[in-house]
CSV table of C-alpha atoms in Angstrom, one decimal:
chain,number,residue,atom,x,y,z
I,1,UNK,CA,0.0,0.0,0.0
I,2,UNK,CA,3.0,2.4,0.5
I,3,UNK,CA,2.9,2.1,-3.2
I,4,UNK,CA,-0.2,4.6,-3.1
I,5,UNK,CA,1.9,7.2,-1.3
I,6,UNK,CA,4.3,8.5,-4.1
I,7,UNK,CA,2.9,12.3,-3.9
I,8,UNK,CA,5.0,12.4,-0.2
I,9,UNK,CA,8.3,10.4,-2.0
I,10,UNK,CA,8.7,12.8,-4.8
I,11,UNK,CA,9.6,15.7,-3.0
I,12,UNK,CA,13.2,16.6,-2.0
I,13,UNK,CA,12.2,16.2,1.6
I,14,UNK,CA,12.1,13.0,3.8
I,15,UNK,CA,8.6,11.1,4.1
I,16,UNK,CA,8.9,12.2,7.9
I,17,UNK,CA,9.0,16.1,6.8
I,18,UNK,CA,6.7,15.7,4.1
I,19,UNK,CA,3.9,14.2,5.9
I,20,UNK,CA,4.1,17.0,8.5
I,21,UNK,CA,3.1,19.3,6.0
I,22,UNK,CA,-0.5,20.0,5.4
I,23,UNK,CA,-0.4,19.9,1.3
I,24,UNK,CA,1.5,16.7,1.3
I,25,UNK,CA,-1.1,15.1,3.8
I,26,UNK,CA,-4.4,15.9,2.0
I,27,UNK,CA,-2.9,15.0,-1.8
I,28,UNK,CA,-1.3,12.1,0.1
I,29,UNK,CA,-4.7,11.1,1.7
I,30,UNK,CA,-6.5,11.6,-1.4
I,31,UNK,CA,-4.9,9.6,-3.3
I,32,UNK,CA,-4.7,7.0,-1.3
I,33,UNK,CA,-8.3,7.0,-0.8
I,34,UNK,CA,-8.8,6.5,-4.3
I,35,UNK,CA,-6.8,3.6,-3.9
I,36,UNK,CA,-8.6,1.7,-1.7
I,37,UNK,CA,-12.0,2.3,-3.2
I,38,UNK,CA,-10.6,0.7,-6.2
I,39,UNK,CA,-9.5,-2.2,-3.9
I,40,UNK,CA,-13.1,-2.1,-2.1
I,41,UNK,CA,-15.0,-1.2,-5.0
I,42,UNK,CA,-16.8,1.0,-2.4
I,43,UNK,CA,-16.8,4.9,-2.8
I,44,UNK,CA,-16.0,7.1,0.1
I,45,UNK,CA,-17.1,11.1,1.1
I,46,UNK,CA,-14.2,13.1,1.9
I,47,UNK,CA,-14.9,16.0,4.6
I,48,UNK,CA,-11.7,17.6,3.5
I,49,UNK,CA,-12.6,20.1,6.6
I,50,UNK,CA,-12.9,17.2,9.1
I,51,UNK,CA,-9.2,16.1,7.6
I,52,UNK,CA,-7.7,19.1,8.4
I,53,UNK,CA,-8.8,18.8,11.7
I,54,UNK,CA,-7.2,15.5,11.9
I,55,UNK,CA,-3.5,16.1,10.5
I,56,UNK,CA,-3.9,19.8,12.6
I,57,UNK,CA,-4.5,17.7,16.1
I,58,UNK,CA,-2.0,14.8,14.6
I,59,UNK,CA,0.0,18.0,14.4
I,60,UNK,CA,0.3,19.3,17.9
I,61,UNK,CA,0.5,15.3,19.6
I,62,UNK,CA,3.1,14.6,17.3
I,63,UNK,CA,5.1,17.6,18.7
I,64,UNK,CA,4.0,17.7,21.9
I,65,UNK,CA,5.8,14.3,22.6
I,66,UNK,CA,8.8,14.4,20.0
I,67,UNK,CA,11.0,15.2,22.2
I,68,UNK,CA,11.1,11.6,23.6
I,69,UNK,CA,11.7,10.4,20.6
I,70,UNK,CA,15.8,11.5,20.3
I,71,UNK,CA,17.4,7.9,21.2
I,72,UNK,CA,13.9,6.0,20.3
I,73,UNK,CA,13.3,7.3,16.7
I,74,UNK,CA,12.3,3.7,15.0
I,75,UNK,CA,9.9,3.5,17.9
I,76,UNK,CA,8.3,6.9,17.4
I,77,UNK,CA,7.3,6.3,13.9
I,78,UNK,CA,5.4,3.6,15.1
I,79,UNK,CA,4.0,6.0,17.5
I,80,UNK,CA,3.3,8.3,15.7
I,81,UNK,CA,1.7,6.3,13.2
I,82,UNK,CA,-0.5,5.4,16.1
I,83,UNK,CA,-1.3,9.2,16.6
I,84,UNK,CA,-2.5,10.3,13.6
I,85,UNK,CA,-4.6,7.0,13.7
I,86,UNK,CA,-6.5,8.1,16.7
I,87,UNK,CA,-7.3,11.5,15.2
I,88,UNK,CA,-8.7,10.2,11.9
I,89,UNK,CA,-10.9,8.0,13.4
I,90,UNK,CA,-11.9,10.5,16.4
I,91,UNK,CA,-12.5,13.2,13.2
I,92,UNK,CA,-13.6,10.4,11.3
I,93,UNK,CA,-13.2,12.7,8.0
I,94,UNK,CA,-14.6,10.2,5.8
I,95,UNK,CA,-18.0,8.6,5.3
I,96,UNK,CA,-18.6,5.5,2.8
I,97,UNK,CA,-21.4,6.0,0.1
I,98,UNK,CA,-24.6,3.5,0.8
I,99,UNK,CA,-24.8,0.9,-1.2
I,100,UNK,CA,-27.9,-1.1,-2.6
I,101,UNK,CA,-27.1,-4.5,-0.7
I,102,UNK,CA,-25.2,-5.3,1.6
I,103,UNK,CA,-21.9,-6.5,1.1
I,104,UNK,CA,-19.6,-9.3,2.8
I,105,UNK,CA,-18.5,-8.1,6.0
I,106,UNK,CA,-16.6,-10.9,6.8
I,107,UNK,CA,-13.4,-8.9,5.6
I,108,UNK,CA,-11.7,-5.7,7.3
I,109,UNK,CA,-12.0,-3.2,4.3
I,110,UNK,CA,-15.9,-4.2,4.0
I,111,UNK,CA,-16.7,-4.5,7.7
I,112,UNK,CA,-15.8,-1.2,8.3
I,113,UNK,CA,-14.4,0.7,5.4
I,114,UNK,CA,-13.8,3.8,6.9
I,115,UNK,CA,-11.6,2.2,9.7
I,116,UNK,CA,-9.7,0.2,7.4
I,117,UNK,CA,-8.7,3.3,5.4
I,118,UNK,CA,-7.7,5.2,8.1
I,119,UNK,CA,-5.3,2.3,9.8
I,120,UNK,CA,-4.1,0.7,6.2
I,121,UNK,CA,-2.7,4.8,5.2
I,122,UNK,CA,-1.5,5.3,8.6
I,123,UNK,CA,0.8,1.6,8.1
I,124,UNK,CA,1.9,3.2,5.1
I,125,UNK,CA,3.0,6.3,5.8
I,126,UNK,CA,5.0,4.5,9.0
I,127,UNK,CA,6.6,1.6,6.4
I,128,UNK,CA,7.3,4.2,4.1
I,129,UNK,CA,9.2,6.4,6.7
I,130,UNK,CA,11.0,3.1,8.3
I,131,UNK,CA,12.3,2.0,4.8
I,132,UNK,CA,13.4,5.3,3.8
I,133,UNK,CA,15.3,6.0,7.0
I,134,UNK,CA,16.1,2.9,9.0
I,135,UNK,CA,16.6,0.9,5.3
I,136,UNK,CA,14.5,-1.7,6.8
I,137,UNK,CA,11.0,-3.5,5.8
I,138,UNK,CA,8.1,-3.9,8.5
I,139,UNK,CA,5.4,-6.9,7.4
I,140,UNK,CA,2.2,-6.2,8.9
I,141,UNK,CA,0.4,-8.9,11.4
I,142,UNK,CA,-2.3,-11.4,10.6
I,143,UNK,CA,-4.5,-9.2,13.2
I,144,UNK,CA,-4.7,-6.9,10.2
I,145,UNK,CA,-7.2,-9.7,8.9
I,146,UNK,CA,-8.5,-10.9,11.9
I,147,UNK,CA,-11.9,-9.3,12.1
I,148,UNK,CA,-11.9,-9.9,15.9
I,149,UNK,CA,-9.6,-7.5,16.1
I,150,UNK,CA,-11.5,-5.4,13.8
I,151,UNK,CA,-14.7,-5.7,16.1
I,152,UNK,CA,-12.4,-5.0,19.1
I,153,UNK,CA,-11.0,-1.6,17.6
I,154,UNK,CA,-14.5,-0.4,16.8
I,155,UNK,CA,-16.1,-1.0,20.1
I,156,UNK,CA,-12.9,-0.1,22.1
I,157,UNK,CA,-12.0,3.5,20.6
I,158,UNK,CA,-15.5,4.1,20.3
I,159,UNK,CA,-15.3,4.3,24.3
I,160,UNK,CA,-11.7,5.6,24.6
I,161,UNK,CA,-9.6,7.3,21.6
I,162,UNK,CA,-6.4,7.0,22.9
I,163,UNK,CA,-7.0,2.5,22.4
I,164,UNK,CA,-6.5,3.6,18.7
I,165,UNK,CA,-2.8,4.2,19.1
I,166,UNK,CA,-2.5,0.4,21.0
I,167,UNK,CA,-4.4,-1.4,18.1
I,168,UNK,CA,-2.2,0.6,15.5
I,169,UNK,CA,0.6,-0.9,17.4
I,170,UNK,CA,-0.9,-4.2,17.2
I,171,UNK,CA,-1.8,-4.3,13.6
I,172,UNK,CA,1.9,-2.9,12.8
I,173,UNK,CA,3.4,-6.1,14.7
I,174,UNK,CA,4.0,-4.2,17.8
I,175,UNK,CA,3.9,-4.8,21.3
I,176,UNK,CA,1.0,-2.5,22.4
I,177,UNK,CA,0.8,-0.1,25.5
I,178,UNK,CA,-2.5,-0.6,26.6
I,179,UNK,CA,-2.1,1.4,29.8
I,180,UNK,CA,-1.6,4.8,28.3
I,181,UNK,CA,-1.4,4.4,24.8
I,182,UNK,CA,-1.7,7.7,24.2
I,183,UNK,CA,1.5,8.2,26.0
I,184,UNK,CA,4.9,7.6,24.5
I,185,UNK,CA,6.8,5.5,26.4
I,186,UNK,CA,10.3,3.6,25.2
I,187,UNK,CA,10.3,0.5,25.9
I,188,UNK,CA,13.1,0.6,28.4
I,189,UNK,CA,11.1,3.5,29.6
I,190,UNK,CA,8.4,1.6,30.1
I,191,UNK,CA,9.7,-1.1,32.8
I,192,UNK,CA,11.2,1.9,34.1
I,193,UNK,CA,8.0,3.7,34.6
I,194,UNK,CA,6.8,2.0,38.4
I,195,UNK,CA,10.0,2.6,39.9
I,196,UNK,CA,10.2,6.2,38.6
I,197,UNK,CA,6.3,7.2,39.6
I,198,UNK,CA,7.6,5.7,43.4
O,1,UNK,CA,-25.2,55.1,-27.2
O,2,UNK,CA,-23.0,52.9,-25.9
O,3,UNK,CA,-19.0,54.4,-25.1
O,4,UNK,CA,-16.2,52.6,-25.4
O,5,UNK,CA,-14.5,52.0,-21.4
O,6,UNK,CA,-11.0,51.4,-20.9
O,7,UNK,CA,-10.6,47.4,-19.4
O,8,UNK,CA,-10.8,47.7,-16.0
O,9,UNK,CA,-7.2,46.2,-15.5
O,10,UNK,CA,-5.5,49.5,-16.5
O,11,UNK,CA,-7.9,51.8,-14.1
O,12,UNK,CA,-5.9,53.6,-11.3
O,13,UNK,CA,-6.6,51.0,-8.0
O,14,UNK,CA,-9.3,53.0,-7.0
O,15,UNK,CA,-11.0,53.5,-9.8
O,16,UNK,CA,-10.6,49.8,-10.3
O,17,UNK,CA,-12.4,49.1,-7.0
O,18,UNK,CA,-15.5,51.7,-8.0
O,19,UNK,CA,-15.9,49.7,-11.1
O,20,UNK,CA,-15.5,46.1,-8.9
O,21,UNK,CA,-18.2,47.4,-6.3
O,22,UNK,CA,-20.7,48.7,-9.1
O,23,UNK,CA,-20.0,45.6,-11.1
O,24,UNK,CA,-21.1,43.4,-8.2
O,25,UNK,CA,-24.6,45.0,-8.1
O,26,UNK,CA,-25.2,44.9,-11.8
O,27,UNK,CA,-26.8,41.4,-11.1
O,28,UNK,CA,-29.7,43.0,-9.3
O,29,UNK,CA,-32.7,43.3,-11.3
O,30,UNK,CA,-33.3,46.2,-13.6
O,31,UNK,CA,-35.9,47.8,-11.3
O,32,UNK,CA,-33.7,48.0,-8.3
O,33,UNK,CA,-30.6,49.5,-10.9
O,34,UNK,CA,-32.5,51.7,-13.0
O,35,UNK,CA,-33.3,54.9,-10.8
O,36,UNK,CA,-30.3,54.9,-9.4
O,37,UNK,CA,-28.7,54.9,-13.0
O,38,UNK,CA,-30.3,57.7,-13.6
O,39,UNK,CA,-28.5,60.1,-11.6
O,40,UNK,CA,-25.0,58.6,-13.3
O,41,UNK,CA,-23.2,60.9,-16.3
O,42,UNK,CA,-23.8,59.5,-19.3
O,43,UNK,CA,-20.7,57.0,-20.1
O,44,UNK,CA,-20.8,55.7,-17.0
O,45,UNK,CA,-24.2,54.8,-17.0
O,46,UNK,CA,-23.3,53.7,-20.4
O,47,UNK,CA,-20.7,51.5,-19.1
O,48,UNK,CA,-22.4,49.9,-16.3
O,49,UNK,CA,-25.5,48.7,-19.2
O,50,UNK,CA,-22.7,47.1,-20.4
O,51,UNK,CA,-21.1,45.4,-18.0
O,52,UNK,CA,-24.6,44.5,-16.7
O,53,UNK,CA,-25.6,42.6,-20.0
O,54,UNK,CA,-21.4,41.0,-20.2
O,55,UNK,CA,-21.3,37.6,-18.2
O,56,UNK,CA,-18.9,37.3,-15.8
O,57,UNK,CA,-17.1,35.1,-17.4
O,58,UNK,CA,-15.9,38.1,-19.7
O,59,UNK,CA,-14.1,39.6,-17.0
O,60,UNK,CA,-10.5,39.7,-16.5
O,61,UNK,CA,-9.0,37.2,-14.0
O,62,UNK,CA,-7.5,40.2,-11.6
O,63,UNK,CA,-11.3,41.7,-10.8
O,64,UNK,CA,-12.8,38.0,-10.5
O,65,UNK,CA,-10.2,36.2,-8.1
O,66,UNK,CA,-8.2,34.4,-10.4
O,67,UNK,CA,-4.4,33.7,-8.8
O,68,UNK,CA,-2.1,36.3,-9.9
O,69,UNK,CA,0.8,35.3,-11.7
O,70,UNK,CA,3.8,33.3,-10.0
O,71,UNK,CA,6.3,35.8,-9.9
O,72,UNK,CA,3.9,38.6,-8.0
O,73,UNK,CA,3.0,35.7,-5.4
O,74,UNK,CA,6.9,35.2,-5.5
O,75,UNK,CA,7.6,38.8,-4.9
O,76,UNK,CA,4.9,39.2,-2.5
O,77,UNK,CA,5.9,36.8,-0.3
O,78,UNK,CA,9.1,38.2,-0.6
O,79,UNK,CA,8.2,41.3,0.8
O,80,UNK,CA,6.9,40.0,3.8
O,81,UNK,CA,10.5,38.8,5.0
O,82,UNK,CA,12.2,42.1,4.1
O,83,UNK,CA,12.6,42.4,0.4
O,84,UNK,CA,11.2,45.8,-1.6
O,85,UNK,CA,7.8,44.9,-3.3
O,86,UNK,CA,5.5,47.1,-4.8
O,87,UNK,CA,2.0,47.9,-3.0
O,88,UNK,CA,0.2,46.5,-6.5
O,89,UNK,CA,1.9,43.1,-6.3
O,90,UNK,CA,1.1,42.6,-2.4
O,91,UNK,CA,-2.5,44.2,-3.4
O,92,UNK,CA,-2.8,41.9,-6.1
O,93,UNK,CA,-2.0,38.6,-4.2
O,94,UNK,CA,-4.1,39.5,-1.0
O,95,UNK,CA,-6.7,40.1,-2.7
O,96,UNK,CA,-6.8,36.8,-4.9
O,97,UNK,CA,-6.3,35.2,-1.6
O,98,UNK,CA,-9.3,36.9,0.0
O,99,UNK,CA,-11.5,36.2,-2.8
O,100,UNK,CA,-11.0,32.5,-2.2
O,101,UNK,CA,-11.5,32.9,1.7
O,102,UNK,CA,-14.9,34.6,0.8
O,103,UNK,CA,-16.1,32.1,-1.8
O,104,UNK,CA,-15.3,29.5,0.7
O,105,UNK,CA,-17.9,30.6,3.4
O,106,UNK,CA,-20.5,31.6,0.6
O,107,UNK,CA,-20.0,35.5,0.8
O,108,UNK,CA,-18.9,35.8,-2.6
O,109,UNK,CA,-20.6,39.0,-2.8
O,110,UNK,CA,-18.4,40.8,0.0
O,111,UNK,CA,-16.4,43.7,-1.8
O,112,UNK,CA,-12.9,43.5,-1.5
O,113,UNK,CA,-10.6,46.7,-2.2
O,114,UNK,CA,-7.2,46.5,-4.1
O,115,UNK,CA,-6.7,50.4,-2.4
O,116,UNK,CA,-8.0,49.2,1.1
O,117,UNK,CA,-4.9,46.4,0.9
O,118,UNK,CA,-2.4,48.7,-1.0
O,119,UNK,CA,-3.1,51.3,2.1
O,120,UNK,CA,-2.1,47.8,4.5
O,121,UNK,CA,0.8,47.5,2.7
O,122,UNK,CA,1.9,51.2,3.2
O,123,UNK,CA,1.1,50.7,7.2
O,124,UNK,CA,3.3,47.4,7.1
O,125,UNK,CA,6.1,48.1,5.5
O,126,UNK,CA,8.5,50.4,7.3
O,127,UNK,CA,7.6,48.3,10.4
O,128,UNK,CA,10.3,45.4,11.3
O,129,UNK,CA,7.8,42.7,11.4
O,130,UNK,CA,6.1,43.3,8.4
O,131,UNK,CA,3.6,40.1,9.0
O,132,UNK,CA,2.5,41.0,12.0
O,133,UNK,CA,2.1,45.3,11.3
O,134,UNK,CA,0.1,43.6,8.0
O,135,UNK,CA,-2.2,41.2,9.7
O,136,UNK,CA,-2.7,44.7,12.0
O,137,UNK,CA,-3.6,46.7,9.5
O,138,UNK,CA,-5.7,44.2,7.6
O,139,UNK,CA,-7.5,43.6,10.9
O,140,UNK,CA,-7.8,47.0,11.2
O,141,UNK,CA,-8.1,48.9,8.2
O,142,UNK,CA,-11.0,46.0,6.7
O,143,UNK,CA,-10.2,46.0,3.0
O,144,UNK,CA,-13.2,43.4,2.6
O,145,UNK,CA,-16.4,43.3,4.0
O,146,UNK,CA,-20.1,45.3,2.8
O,147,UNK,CA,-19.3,48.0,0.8
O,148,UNK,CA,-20.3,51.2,2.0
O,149,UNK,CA,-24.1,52.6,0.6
O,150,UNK,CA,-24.7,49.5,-1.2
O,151,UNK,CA,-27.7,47.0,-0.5
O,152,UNK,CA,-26.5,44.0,1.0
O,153,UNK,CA,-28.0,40.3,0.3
O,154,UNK,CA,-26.4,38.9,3.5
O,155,UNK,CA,-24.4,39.4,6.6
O,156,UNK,CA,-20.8,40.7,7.1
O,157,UNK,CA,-18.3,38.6,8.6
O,158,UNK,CA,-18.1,38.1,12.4
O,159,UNK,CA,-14.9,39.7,14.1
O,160,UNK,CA,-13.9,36.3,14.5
O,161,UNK,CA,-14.4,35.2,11.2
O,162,UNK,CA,-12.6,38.7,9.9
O,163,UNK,CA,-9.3,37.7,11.7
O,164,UNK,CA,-9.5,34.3,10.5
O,165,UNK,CA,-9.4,35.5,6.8
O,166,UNK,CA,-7.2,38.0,7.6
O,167,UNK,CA,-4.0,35.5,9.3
O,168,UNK,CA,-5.1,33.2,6.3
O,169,UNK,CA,-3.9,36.1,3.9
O,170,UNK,CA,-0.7,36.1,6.4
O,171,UNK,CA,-0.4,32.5,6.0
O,172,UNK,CA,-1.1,31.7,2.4
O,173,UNK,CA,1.2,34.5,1.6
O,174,UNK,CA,4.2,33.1,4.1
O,175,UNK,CA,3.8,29.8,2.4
O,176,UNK,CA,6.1,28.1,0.8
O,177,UNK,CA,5.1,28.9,-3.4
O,178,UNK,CA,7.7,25.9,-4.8
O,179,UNK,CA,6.1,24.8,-7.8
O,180,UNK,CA,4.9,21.4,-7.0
O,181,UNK,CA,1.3,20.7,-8.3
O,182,UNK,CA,-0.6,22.1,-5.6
O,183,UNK,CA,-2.5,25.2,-6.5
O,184,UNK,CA,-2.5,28.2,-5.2
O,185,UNK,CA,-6.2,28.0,-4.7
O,186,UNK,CA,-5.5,24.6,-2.4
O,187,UNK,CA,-3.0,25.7,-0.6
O,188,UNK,CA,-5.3,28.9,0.3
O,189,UNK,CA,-7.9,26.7,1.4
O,190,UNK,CA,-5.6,25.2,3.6
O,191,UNK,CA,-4.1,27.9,5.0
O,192,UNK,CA,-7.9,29.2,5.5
O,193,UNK,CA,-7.9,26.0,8.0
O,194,UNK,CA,-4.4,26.2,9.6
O,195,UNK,CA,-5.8,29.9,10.6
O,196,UNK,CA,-8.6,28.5,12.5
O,197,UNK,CA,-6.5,26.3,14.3
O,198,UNK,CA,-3.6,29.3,15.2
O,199,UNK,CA,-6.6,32.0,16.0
O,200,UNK,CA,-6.3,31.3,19.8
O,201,UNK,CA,-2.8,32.4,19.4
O,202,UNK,CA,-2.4,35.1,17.7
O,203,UNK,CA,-4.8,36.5,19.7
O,204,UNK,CA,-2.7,36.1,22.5
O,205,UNK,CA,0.3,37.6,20.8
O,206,UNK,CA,-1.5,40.3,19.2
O,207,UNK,CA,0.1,43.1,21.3
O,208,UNK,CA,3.4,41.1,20.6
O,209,UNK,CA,4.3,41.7,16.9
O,210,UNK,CA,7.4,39.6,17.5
O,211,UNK,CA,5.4,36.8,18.8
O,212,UNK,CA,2.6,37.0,16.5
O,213,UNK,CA,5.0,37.0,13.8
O,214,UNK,CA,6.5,33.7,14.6
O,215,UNK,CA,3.1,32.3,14.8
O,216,UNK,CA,2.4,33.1,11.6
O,217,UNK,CA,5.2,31.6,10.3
O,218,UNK,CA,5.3,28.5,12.6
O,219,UNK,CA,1.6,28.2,11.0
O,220,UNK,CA,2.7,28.8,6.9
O,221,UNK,CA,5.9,25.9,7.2
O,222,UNK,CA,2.7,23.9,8.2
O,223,UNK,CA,1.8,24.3,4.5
């Protein structure tokens, strides 16, 4: 799918600077969207309004917490990822078109379309970043079929936003922090954490 | 008899806005337009039957909101971090930019003066933070809004709204202009959102030109 995401790797910036920057978000978002309806043969409504409100909240979390991220930068992305996550689905900026039956929703991307957008751009925008500056190649997880998972992301994030950033985390093969997930915490940070709140 | 009128790009600015303003009202029906036609000289009147019956389409980009060329967005923008610019290329660009803010929120029919934003430019420009003593000025001097005597279809603008489209002008303008696909018309809608989002603060910083500044530009790398 990071295939879908050329608009952010043509420019002379990095994918990490690109995507901060509102132009390369929406074209980048646009066209993948156009990309996964052709995959879902289902057409979406984009509240391009409702998107801006997404990347400017993704925006201020994203630099509210960086500064964590010095000596844990592979594990930021991932973060990060999980971030702007949360704030498409809390603005939820798109909306699928009816359609006259109902479809198969034994599969993610018809279960809940919406949702699968959101989390299958977000996984690209983090592989593309990892490959372009750690050289390495993340494989998603088989949760990202599992529509238990699916179910559990819905009903979960519906209740608290912040579980979006732990099932990003899961679907991108990660171990998730399902304490604070909106919080960024290193991993050595993180066994750290009882001893330091003492 | 119909005159012949000079196009309405080569009028002096204010003369140029006159024409804008009466142009705007031209739609109304002939009954509303007609006594007050009456009292015009001749050519004039003249003038405005014919602009009346020309579409709009007819009309040249820099009275209908079209984006000015490159190199006067260039050169605006320019200006705004210290370089000389002339008052008709900042007047020029604003204005585009203001046109688009308008249509956006469906007030289209709000008059906005090329001489009103010239005059900001003046106000601006001998000041050392030329973004912030411009968003002042446009905040303050209101080159867009109902114009004066004219009957009005709608509403004007809240003060909040006002500010909004004015640090969107700041914005847009402080952008980066790289030639890279995106129109200017997109990245003016955007900047019309970022300025939501920074309105707290500049309102804040708003006795703070030095702050306010970097706000604004903090907001247009955001582009």
């Amino acid at each position: 799918m990071k295939d879908a995401l050329h608009v952010l790797e043509k420019r002379d910036l990095p994918v990490r600077k690109t995507i901060r920057r509102a132009r390369w978000f929406v074209a980048a978002f646009r066209d993948f969207l156009g990309t996964v309806e052709d995959e879902t043969k289902r057409s979406f409504i984009l509240n391009e309004a409702h998107l801006m409100s997404a990347f400017t909240a993704w925006f201020r979390a994203f630099e509210a917490q960086k500064y964590k991220a010095k000596e844990h930068r592979l594990e930021y992305v991932t973060f990060a990822a999980g971030l702007m996550l949360r704030e498409l689905v809390r603005y939820a900026p798109v909306s699928v078109a009816p359609v006259a039956s109902p479809s198969d929703q034994t599969v993610p991307a018809k279960f809940w379309p919406e949702g699968y957008l959101y989390v299958t751009f977000c996984l690209a925008v983090r592989e593309a970043v990892i490959e372009q500056d750690f050289s390495l190649v993340k494989d998603t997880t088989p949760e990202l079929a599992d529509l238990r998972t699916w179910w559990s992301f819905r009903e979960n994030t519906q209740e608290d936003i912040d579980m979006a950033v732990g099932f990003f985390e899961r679907f991108a093969g990660e171990t998730p922090n399902w304490s604070m997930p909106g919080l960024f915490l290193p991993k050595d940070d993180e066994t750290r954490l009882p001893n330091s709140r003492q | 008899m119909s005159v012949p009128h000079p196009d309405p790009r080569e009028l002096e600015l204010p003369l140029r806005d006159l024409v804008r303003g009466l142009r705007q009202k031209t739609s109304l029906p002939r009954a509303i337009l007609a006594p007050a036609l009456a009292f015009l000289p001749g050519p004039l009147r003249d003038a405005l039957k014919d602009m009346g019956q020309a579409g709009r389409s007819s009309w040249p980009a820099s009275l209908k909101g079209r984006a000015p060329e490159r190199t006067v967005i260039l050169r605006s923008a320019a200006a705004l971090r210290g370089a000389d610019a002339s008052a008709l290329d900042i007047a020029a660009a604003a204005h585009f930019c203001t046109r688009v803010l308008l249509d956006a929120v469906q007030k289209s029919d709000l008059l906005v003066s090329e001489t009103m934003l010239a005059m900001c430019w003046h106000d601006a420009e001998p000041q050392p933070f030329r973004a912030a003593a411009l968003l002042h000025a446009l905040f303050d001097r209101a080159p867009f809004g109902v114009a004066p005597g004219l009957v009005q279809s709608g509403d004007d603008l809240s003060s909040d709204e006002r500010l909004r489209i004015c640090v969107a002008v700041m914005v847009w303008l402080l952008a980066d202009h790289q030639e890279d696909g995106i129109s200017e018309a997109e990245l003016v809608k955007i900047a019309g959102w970022l300025a939501a989002d920074c309105l707290a603060a500049c309102q804040s910083h708003w006795r703070d030109q030095q702050k306010l500044e970097s706000v604004l530009l903090a907001t247009a790398e955001r582009i």
